[in-house]
Short mmCIF file of C-alpha atoms in Angstrom, two decimals:
data_model
loop_
_atom_site.label_atom_id
_atom_site.label_comp_id
_atom_site.label_asym_id
_atom_site.label_seq_id
_atom_site.Cartn_x
_atom_site.Cartn_y
_atom_site.Cartn_z
CA MET A 1427 26.11 14.96 5.11
CA THR A 1428 22.96 14.12 7.06
CA SER A 1429 22.33 10.71 8.59
CA GLU A 1430 19.57 10.17 6.01
CA GLU A 1431 21.99 10.89 3.15
CA TYR A 1432 24.60 8.65 4.73
CA THR A 1433 22.13 5.76 5.07
CA LEU A 1434 20.99 6.27 1.47
CA LEU A 1435 24.63 6.16 0.35
CA TYR A 1436 25.03 2.88 2.22
CA GLU A 1437 21.97 1.48 0.44
CA LYS A 1438 23.60 2.47 -2.84
CA TYR A 1439 26.72 0.62 -1.71
CA LEU A 1440 24.59 -2.52 -1.10
CA SER A 1441 23.28 -2.36 -4.66
CA GLY A 1442 26.86 -2.27 -6.02
CA THR A 1443 26.51 1.15 -7.68
CA CYS A 1444 28.80 3.22 -5.42
CA SER A 1445 31.73 4.97 -7.06
CA SER A 1446 35.15 4.90 -5.42
CA ALA A 1447 34.62 8.51 -4.33
CA GLU A 1448 31.31 7.60 -2.67
CA ILE A 1449 32.90 4.66 -0.86
CA GLN A 1450 35.49 7.11 0.43
CA GLN A 1451 32.63 9.30 1.67
CA LEU A 1452 31.26 6.34 3.62
CA LYS A 1453 34.62 6.03 5.35
CA GLU A 1454 35.00 9.75 6.03
CA TYR A 1455 31.54 10.28 7.49
CA ARG A 1456 31.20 7.12 9.57
CA ASP A 1457 32.54 8.79 12.72
CA LYS A 1458 30.12 11.69 12.32
CA PHE A 1459 27.27 9.21 11.86
CA LYS A 1460 28.38 7.44 15.05
CA MET A 1461 28.40 10.73 16.96
CA GLN A 1462 24.86 11.53 15.82
CA GLU A 1463 23.78 8.29 17.46
CA ALA A 1464 24.34 9.94 20.84
CA ASP A 1465 22.09 12.89 19.97
CA GLY A 1466 20.03 13.57 23.08
CA LYS A 1467 16.98 14.33 20.93
CA LEU A 1468 16.67 10.71 19.85
CA GLN A 1469 14.29 8.40 21.65
CA PRO A 1470 15.99 5.35 23.23
CA GLU A 1471 14.50 2.97 20.66
CA GLU A 1472 15.65 5.22 17.80
CA ARG A 1473 19.15 5.36 19.28
CA GLU A 1474 19.20 1.56 19.48
CA ILE A 1475 18.36 1.04 15.82
CA LYS A 1476 20.75 3.78 14.73
CA THR A 1477 23.47 1.89 16.58
CA ARG A 1478 22.45 -1.28 14.71
CA VAL A 1479 22.59 0.49 11.35
CA TYR A 1480 26.00 1.99 12.19
CA HIS A 1481 27.46 -1.41 13.10
CA ARG A 1482 25.93 -2.99 10.03
CA ILE A 1483 27.59 -0.35 7.83
CA ASN A 1484 30.86 -0.80 9.68
CA GLN A 1485 30.72 -4.58 9.11
CA THR A 1486 29.78 -4.62 5.43
CA VAL A 1487 31.91 -1.68 4.25
CA PHE A 1488 34.94 -1.89 6.52
CA GLY A 1489 34.98 -5.55 7.55
CA LYS A 1490 35.02 -4.87 11.29
CA PRO A 1491 33.23 -7.09 13.80
CA ALA A 1492 29.69 -5.99 14.48
CA ARG A 1493 28.43 -5.73 18.02
CA VAL A 1494 25.11 -7.48 18.66
CA ILE A 1495 22.62 -5.48 20.71
CA ASN A 1496 20.66 -7.76 23.00
CA MET A 1497 17.04 -6.56 23.07
CA LYS A 1498 13.88 -8.59 23.38
CA PHE A 1499 11.82 -5.95 21.62
CA ILE A 1500 13.08 -3.51 19.01
CA TRP A 1501 11.01 -0.63 17.69
CA ALA A 1502 13.33 0.63 15.00
CA ALA A 1503 13.68 3.83 13.00
CA ALA A 1504 16.07 3.10 10.13
CA ILE A 1505 15.89 6.75 9.02
CA LEU A 1506 15.72 6.26 5.28
CA LEU A 1507 14.25 9.54 3.99
CA ILE A 1508 14.57 8.68 0.31
CA SER A 1509 13.28 11.45 -1.98
CA PHE A 1510 9.53 11.31 -2.57
CA GLY A 1511 8.95 8.45 -0.30
CA LEU A 1512 10.72 6.32 2.21
CA GLY A 1513 10.06 7.78 5.62
CA VAL A 1514 10.55 5.91 8.87
CA ILE A 1515 10.72 2.12 8.97
CA PHE A 1516 9.83 0.30 12.16
CA ILE A 1517 10.28 -3.33 13.20
CA LYS A 1518 9.22 -5.45 16.10
CA ASN A 1519 11.07 -8.72 16.63
CA SER A 1520 8.83 -10.91 18.78
CA LYS A 1521 11.00 -13.99 19.32
CA GLN A 1522 14.71 -14.06 18.62
CA GLN A 1523 17.66 -11.87 17.79
CA VAL A 1524 19.13 -12.43 14.33
CA PRO A 1525 22.90 -12.03 13.86
CA GLU A 1526 24.01 -8.68 12.50
CA ASN A 1527 25.81 -10.12 9.48
CA ARG A 1528 22.73 -11.56 7.73
CA VAL A 1529 21.94 -8.72 5.29
CA VAL A 1530 21.97 -9.91 1.69
CA LYS A 1531 22.86 -7.47 -1.05
CA ILE A 1532 19.99 -6.89 -3.44
CA LYS A 1533 20.91 -6.26 -7.04
CA PRO A 1534 18.75 -3.79 -8.95
CA GLN A 1535 15.81 -5.52 -10.62
CA ALA A 1536 13.41 -4.33 -13.29
CA ILE A 1537 10.37 -4.50 -11.01
CA LYS A 1538 8.61 -1.22 -11.49
CA PRO A 1539 5.57 0.14 -9.63
CA GLY A 1540 2.01 -0.15 -10.87
CA ARG A 1541 0.32 2.21 -13.31
CA ASN A 1542 -3.08 3.25 -14.62
CA THR A 1543 -4.37 0.13 -16.33
CA ALA A 1544 -7.78 -1.56 -16.45
CA ILE A 1545 -10.23 -3.39 -18.66
CA LEU A 1546 -13.74 -2.02 -19.23
CA THR A 1547 -16.37 -4.66 -20.10
CA LEU A 1548 -19.48 -3.14 -21.66
CA ALA A 1549 -23.06 -4.40 -21.36
CA ASN A 1550 -22.78 -6.13 -24.76
CA GLY A 1551 -19.68 -8.05 -23.66
CA ALA A 1552 -17.18 -5.93 -25.60
CA LYS A 1553 -13.90 -5.31 -23.74
CA ILE A 1554 -11.76 -2.18 -23.92
CA GLN A 1555 -8.14 -2.11 -22.70
CA LEU A 1556 -8.21 1.38 -21.24
CA ASP A 1557 -4.48 2.13 -21.09
CA ASP A 1558 -4.28 1.47 -24.85
CA ALA A 1559 -7.41 3.49 -25.70
CA HIS A 1560 -7.18 7.03 -27.08
CA ASP A 1561 -8.75 9.97 -25.28
CA GLY A 1562 -12.30 10.79 -26.31
CA VAL A 1563 -15.57 8.88 -26.62
CA LEU A 1564 -15.00 5.13 -26.33
CA ALA A 1565 -18.62 3.96 -26.63
CA ASN A 1566 -22.22 4.94 -26.03
CA ALA A 1567 -24.14 3.14 -23.30
CA GLY A 1568 -27.80 4.00 -23.00
CA LYS A 1569 -28.10 7.58 -21.84
CA ALA A 1570 -24.36 8.00 -21.30
CA ALA A 1571 -21.32 8.51 -23.49
CA ILE A 1572 -18.26 6.72 -22.10
CA LYS A 1573 -15.25 8.99 -22.39
CA LYS A 1574 -11.58 8.70 -21.59
CA VAL A 1575 -10.26 12.10 -20.52
CA LYS A 1576 -6.70 13.44 -20.54
CA ASN A 1577 -5.73 12.25 -17.04
CA GLY A 1578 -6.72 8.68 -17.96
CA GLU A 1579 -9.99 8.76 -16.03
CA ILE A 1580 -13.15 7.16 -17.43
CA VAL A 1581 -16.24 9.38 -17.33
CA TYR A 1582 -19.85 8.37 -17.97
CA ASP A 1583 -21.32 11.57 -19.40
CA ALA A 1584 -25.14 11.57 -19.32
CA ILE A 1585 -25.95 13.32 -22.62
CA ASN A 1586 -28.82 11.35 -24.19
CA PRO A 1587 -31.92 11.43 -21.94
CA ASP A 1588 -34.16 9.79 -24.57
CA ALA A 1589 -32.05 6.67 -25.04
CA ASN A 1590 -33.12 3.26 -23.77
CA VAL A 1591 -31.57 2.15 -20.50
CA SER A 1592 -29.82 -1.22 -20.59
CA ALA A 1593 -30.22 -3.44 -17.55
CA ALA A 1594 -26.91 -5.20 -18.24
CA PRO A 1595 -24.05 -3.85 -16.11
CA ASN A 1596 -20.64 -2.53 -17.04
CA VAL A 1597 -17.56 -3.84 -15.23
CA LEU A 1598 -14.29 -2.02 -14.61
CA SER A 1599 -11.53 -4.52 -13.72
CA VAL A 1600 -8.06 -3.56 -12.46
CA PRO A 1601 -5.34 -6.26 -12.59
CA ARG A 1602 -2.24 -6.72 -10.44
CA GLY A 1603 0.11 -3.83 -11.03
CA GLY A 1604 -2.71 -1.41 -11.75
CA GLN A 1605 -5.08 1.26 -10.48
CA TYR A 1606 -7.83 3.28 -12.13
CA ASN A 1607 -10.49 5.87 -11.42
CA ILE A 1608 -13.92 6.47 -12.89
CA THR A 1609 -16.76 8.97 -12.71
CA LEU A 1610 -20.15 7.26 -12.84
CA SER A 1611 -23.18 8.72 -14.62
CA ASP A 1612 -24.51 10.30 -11.39
CA GLY A 1613 -21.23 12.14 -10.77
CA THR A 1614 -19.91 9.70 -8.15
CA LYS A 1615 -16.12 9.31 -8.34
CA VAL A 1616 -14.46 5.97 -7.62
CA TRP A 1617 -10.75 5.12 -7.31
CA LEU A 1618 -9.98 1.40 -7.72
CA ASN A 1619 -6.89 -0.21 -6.22
CA SER A 1620 -4.99 -3.18 -7.70
CA VAL A 1621 -6.82 -6.52 -8.13
CA SER A 1622 -10.23 -4.86 -7.82
CA SER A 1623 -13.40 -4.65 -9.88
CA LEU A 1624 -16.52 -2.48 -9.85
CA THR A 1625 -19.81 -3.60 -11.37
CA TYR A 1626 -22.32 -0.80 -12.08
CA PRO A 1627 -25.01 0.31 -14.53
CA ALA A 1628 -24.18 2.78 -17.29
CA ASN A 1629 -27.19 4.75 -16.08
CA PHE A 1630 -28.81 4.68 -12.65
CA SER A 1631 -32.58 4.30 -12.56
CA GLY A 1632 -35.27 3.48 -10.03
CA ASP A 1633 -35.13 4.52 -6.38
CA GLU A 1634 -31.51 3.58 -5.58
CA ARG A 1635 -28.01 3.49 -7.07
CA VAL A 1636 -26.39 0.08 -6.63
CA VAL A 1637 -22.84 -1.04 -7.42
CA GLU A 1638 -20.82 -4.12 -6.48
CA LEU A 1639 -17.18 -4.11 -5.40
CA LYS A 1640 -14.47 -6.74 -5.21
CA GLY A 1641 -11.13 -5.63 -3.80
CA GLU A 1642 -10.55 -2.05 -2.66
CA ALA A 1643 -11.97 1.31 -3.71
CA TYR A 1644 -12.36 4.85 -2.46
CA PHE A 1645 -15.73 6.51 -3.12
CA GLU A 1646 -16.80 10.13 -3.32
CA VAL A 1647 -20.54 9.72 -3.72
CA ALA A 1648 -22.62 12.43 -5.38
CA HIS A 1649 -25.40 13.52 -3.01
CA ASN A 1650 -28.94 12.47 -3.93
CA GLU A 1651 -31.49 12.13 -1.14
CA LYS A 1652 -34.05 10.51 -3.44
CA MET A 1653 -31.66 7.79 -4.64
CA PRO A 1654 -29.45 6.28 -1.91
CA PHE A 1655 -26.12 4.90 -3.09
CA LYS A 1656 -25.38 1.28 -2.13
CA VAL A 1657 -22.17 -0.73 -2.37
CA LYS A 1658 -22.52 -4.50 -2.09
CA THR A 1659 -19.42 -6.47 -1.14
CA ARG A 1660 -18.58 -9.77 0.62
CA GLY A 1661 -21.80 -10.34 2.52
CA ALA A 1662 -22.16 -6.69 3.57
CA GLU A 1663 -23.77 -3.56 2.21
CA VAL A 1664 -22.88 0.11 2.59
CA ARG A 1665 -25.72 2.64 2.19
CA VAL A 1666 -25.15 6.38 1.82
CA LEU A 1667 -26.83 9.48 0.44
CA GLY A 1668 -23.59 11.27 -0.41
CA THR A 1669 -20.24 10.99 1.38
CA HIS A 1670 -16.59 9.87 1.19
CA PHE A 1671 -15.48 6.41 2.30
CA ASN A 1672 -13.06 3.59 1.59
CA ILE A 1673 -13.86 -0.13 1.32
CA SER A 1674 -11.24 -2.88 1.38
CA ALA A 1675 -12.75 -6.32 0.71
CA TYR A 1676 -10.15 -8.58 -0.86
CA ASP A 1677 -10.93 -12.28 -1.14
CA ASP A 1678 -7.48 -13.22 0.21
CA GLU A 1679 -7.91 -11.25 3.43
CA ALA A 1680 -9.82 -12.42 6.49
CA VAL A 1681 -11.99 -9.31 6.91
CA ALA A 1682 -13.62 -6.52 4.94
CA LYS A 1683 -13.14 -2.95 6.17
CA THR A 1684 -15.33 0.09 5.55
CA THR A 1685 -13.79 3.39 6.65
CA LEU A 1686 -15.72 6.67 6.71
CA LEU A 1687 -13.97 9.96 5.93
CA GLU A 1688 -16.89 12.37 6.01
CA GLY A 1689 -20.68 12.31 6.24
CA SER A 1690 -22.29 9.10 7.47
CA VAL A 1691 -22.81 5.57 6.19
CA LYS A 1692 -24.92 2.63 7.23
CA LEU A 1693 -23.00 -0.66 7.21
CA SER A 1694 -25.20 -3.75 7.18
CA THR A 1695 -24.90 -7.51 7.22
CA LYS A 1696 -27.77 -9.99 7.10
CA ASN A 1697 -28.80 -9.48 10.73
CA ALA A 1698 -26.87 -6.43 11.93
CA ASP A 1699 -26.25 -2.83 11.00
CA VAL A 1700 -24.33 0.16 12.38
CA MET A 1701 -24.00 3.85 11.54
CA LEU A 1702 -20.39 4.94 11.13
CA THR A 1703 -19.12 8.43 11.91
CA PRO A 1704 -16.00 10.04 10.37
CA GLY A 1705 -12.81 8.33 11.51
CA GLN A 1706 -14.54 5.04 12.26
CA GLN A 1707 -13.99 1.72 10.52
CA GLY A 1708 -16.54 -1.09 10.36
CA ILE A 1709 -15.07 -4.60 10.12
CA THR A 1710 -17.01 -7.61 8.86
CA ARG A 1711 -16.23 -11.27 8.20
CA ASP A 1712 -17.74 -13.75 5.78
CA ASN A 1713 -20.43 -15.94 7.35
CA ASN A 1714 -20.46 -13.75 10.45
CA ASP A 1715 -23.10 -11.06 10.95
CA ARG A 1716 -21.18 -9.29 13.68
CA ILE A 1717 -19.84 -5.81 12.84
CA ARG A 1718 -16.87 -4.54 14.83
CA VAL A 1719 -16.27 -0.78 14.92
CA LYS A 1720 -13.00 0.94 15.78
CA ASP A 1721 -11.38 4.35 15.41
CA VAL A 1722 -8.63 4.59 12.80
CA LYS A 1723 -6.27 7.14 11.29
CA ILE A 1724 -7.89 8.07 8.00
CA ALA A 1725 -4.64 9.14 6.33
CA GLU A 1726 -3.26 5.63 6.75
CA VAL A 1727 -6.35 3.95 5.28
CA VAL A 1728 -6.43 6.04 2.10
CA ALA A 1729 -2.64 6.34 1.71
CA TRP A 1730 -2.80 4.00 -1.30
CA LYS A 1731 -5.02 6.49 -3.16
CA ASN A 1732 -2.57 9.28 -2.40
CA GLY A 1733 0.46 7.37 -3.65
CA SER A 1734 1.92 5.85 -0.48
CA PHE A 1735 2.23 2.65 1.47
CA VAL A 1736 1.63 3.21 5.18
CA PHE A 1737 2.33 0.25 7.45
CA ARG A 1738 1.50 0.37 11.16
CA HIS A 1739 2.47 -2.71 13.16
CA ALA A 1740 1.89 -4.82 10.03
CA ASN A 1741 3.24 -8.33 9.76
CA ILE A 1742 5.39 -9.19 6.78
CA GLN A 1743 2.58 -11.13 5.08
CA ASP A 1744 0.30 -8.07 5.13
CA ILE A 1745 3.07 -5.96 3.67
CA MET A 1746 4.00 -8.46 0.97
CA ARG A 1747 0.34 -8.91 -0.05
CA GLN A 1748 0.20 -5.19 -0.84
CA LEU A 1749 3.52 -5.28 -2.67
CA SER A 1750 2.43 -8.35 -4.64
CA ARG A 1751 -0.69 -6.58 -5.91
CA TRP A 1752 0.94 -3.28 -6.75
CA TYR A 1753 4.25 -4.51 -8.21
CA ASP A 1754 2.71 -7.63 -9.82
CA VAL A 1755 5.11 -10.05 -8.14
CA ASP A 1756 4.76 -13.41 -6.44
CA VAL A 1757 6.00 -13.91 -2.89
CA GLU A 1758 7.60 -16.97 -1.30
CA TYR A 1759 8.49 -17.42 2.38
CA ARG A 1760 11.42 -19.52 3.56
CA GLY A 1761 11.90 -20.01 7.25
CA ASN A 1762 9.92 -18.40 10.03
CA VAL A 1763 9.31 -14.72 9.28
CA ARG A 1764 5.67 -14.65 10.38
CA ASP A 1765 6.33 -13.10 13.80
CA GLN A 1766 7.99 -9.96 12.41
CA TYR A 1767 6.04 -6.69 12.53
CA PHE A 1768 6.95 -3.55 10.65
CA GLY A 1769 5.68 -0.04 10.14
CA GLY A 1770 6.56 2.97 8.04
CA THR A 1771 5.76 5.12 5.03
CA TYR A 1772 6.98 4.55 1.49
CA SER A 1773 6.12 5.96 -1.95
CA ARG A 1774 4.18 3.58 -4.22
CA TYR A 1775 6.06 4.99 -7.19
CA LYS A 1776 9.55 3.84 -6.16
CA ASP A 1777 11.34 0.73 -7.37
CA ILE A 1778 10.53 -2.21 -5.10
CA THR A 1779 14.21 -2.80 -4.28
CA GLU A 1780 14.37 0.45 -2.30
CA LEU A 1781 11.66 -0.72 0.08
CA LEU A 1782 13.16 -4.20 0.40
CA ASN A 1783 16.62 -2.75 1.09
CA GLY A 1784 15.10 -0.54 3.77
CA LEU A 1785 13.43 -3.50 5.48
CA GLU A 1786 16.72 -5.41 5.35
CA LEU A 1787 18.51 -2.65 7.24
CA THR A 1788 16.52 -3.61 10.33
CA GLY A 1789 18.58 -6.82 10.39
CA VAL A 1790 15.81 -9.36 10.98
CA ILE A 1791 14.73 -10.16 7.42
CA HIS A 1792 16.30 -10.31 4.00
CA PHE A 1793 15.06 -10.88 0.46
CA LYS A 1794 16.10 -12.57 -2.73
CA ILE A 1795 14.69 -11.60 -6.11
CA GLU A 1796 14.28 -14.25 -8.81
CA GLY A 1797 12.60 -12.75 -11.84
CA ARG A 1798 9.22 -11.56 -10.57
CA ARG A 1799 9.38 -13.68 -7.43
CA ILE A 1800 10.37 -12.17 -4.08
CA ILE A 1801 11.71 -14.65 -1.51
CA ALA A 1802 11.50 -13.50 2.13
CA MET A 1803 13.84 -15.15 4.65
CA PRO A 1804 14.83 -14.56 8.30
#
């Protein structure tokens, strides 16, 4: 049994679903797990957290006293390689050590991950619940037929060049617990994250293609030198001819972030503008014309589109904001948990309890689930 399988078995024990044979396995393999802790290939910080996990298992399963490891800073690898998702979880405890016996068992809850769901509002005000709609043509809008294809995507298919063009926009709105993707009439593809909306014309006309974004979206813009593509969001504007980029501009976050994957984009505020190159992120704030540029890891920025959460030195509020949107839950904080920083990779398609149990294994935070409310406590 690998250490990952052993830790997963312990998580199953916490949920109360272990059979008597599996509990016996926990007892039989604990010494082997302890020996792996001394593996010379482990980094010191990994060895420290493995020791913590071992003592936590020893305490909760076998009732033996747990030894507290005195460290001011802990970068932890809880080694929870759950199938399809949970990779390495990290934690930085900035202030105080929490006793080892504070893990709370989390009972399985019916909080499932998000899905493809959205509402399409047409120019005439009609609304279509897309997850309930059948595949095929949903409506005609000017020069385009609006179709739902087999993978759930919405496609604006330009098939009627002689039709009148409506100036009224269409709006694609994604609620909490949802995501959706769309192909606009010019061939541009857009993936919308939870709690996001895109406002756009059914048909682009004139000398530019303009859309408005609230929330987060990933764009693959169809190239057209004669008609630049513009995204307006939170006091800033992104201008491209054809490229791939991600914009995160949620109202409940302090900044908006534009990240370029390939090509080039011009990011502008009222009195400032910068050209981004691939791997760069432009950061803007409301009522502040300054644009800050930094290098980022692209895979982390677009992880949401590819089905993962990736946290890098993220505080618990940042993490829970993402979980709240995707799992459609409310979050409550009790006690001081605001100085805890975590990192790691986790599948967006797993039950939320697996991620919460993994965070609890670090020993500095625990959670309580009440209906669709998650309570975070030190």
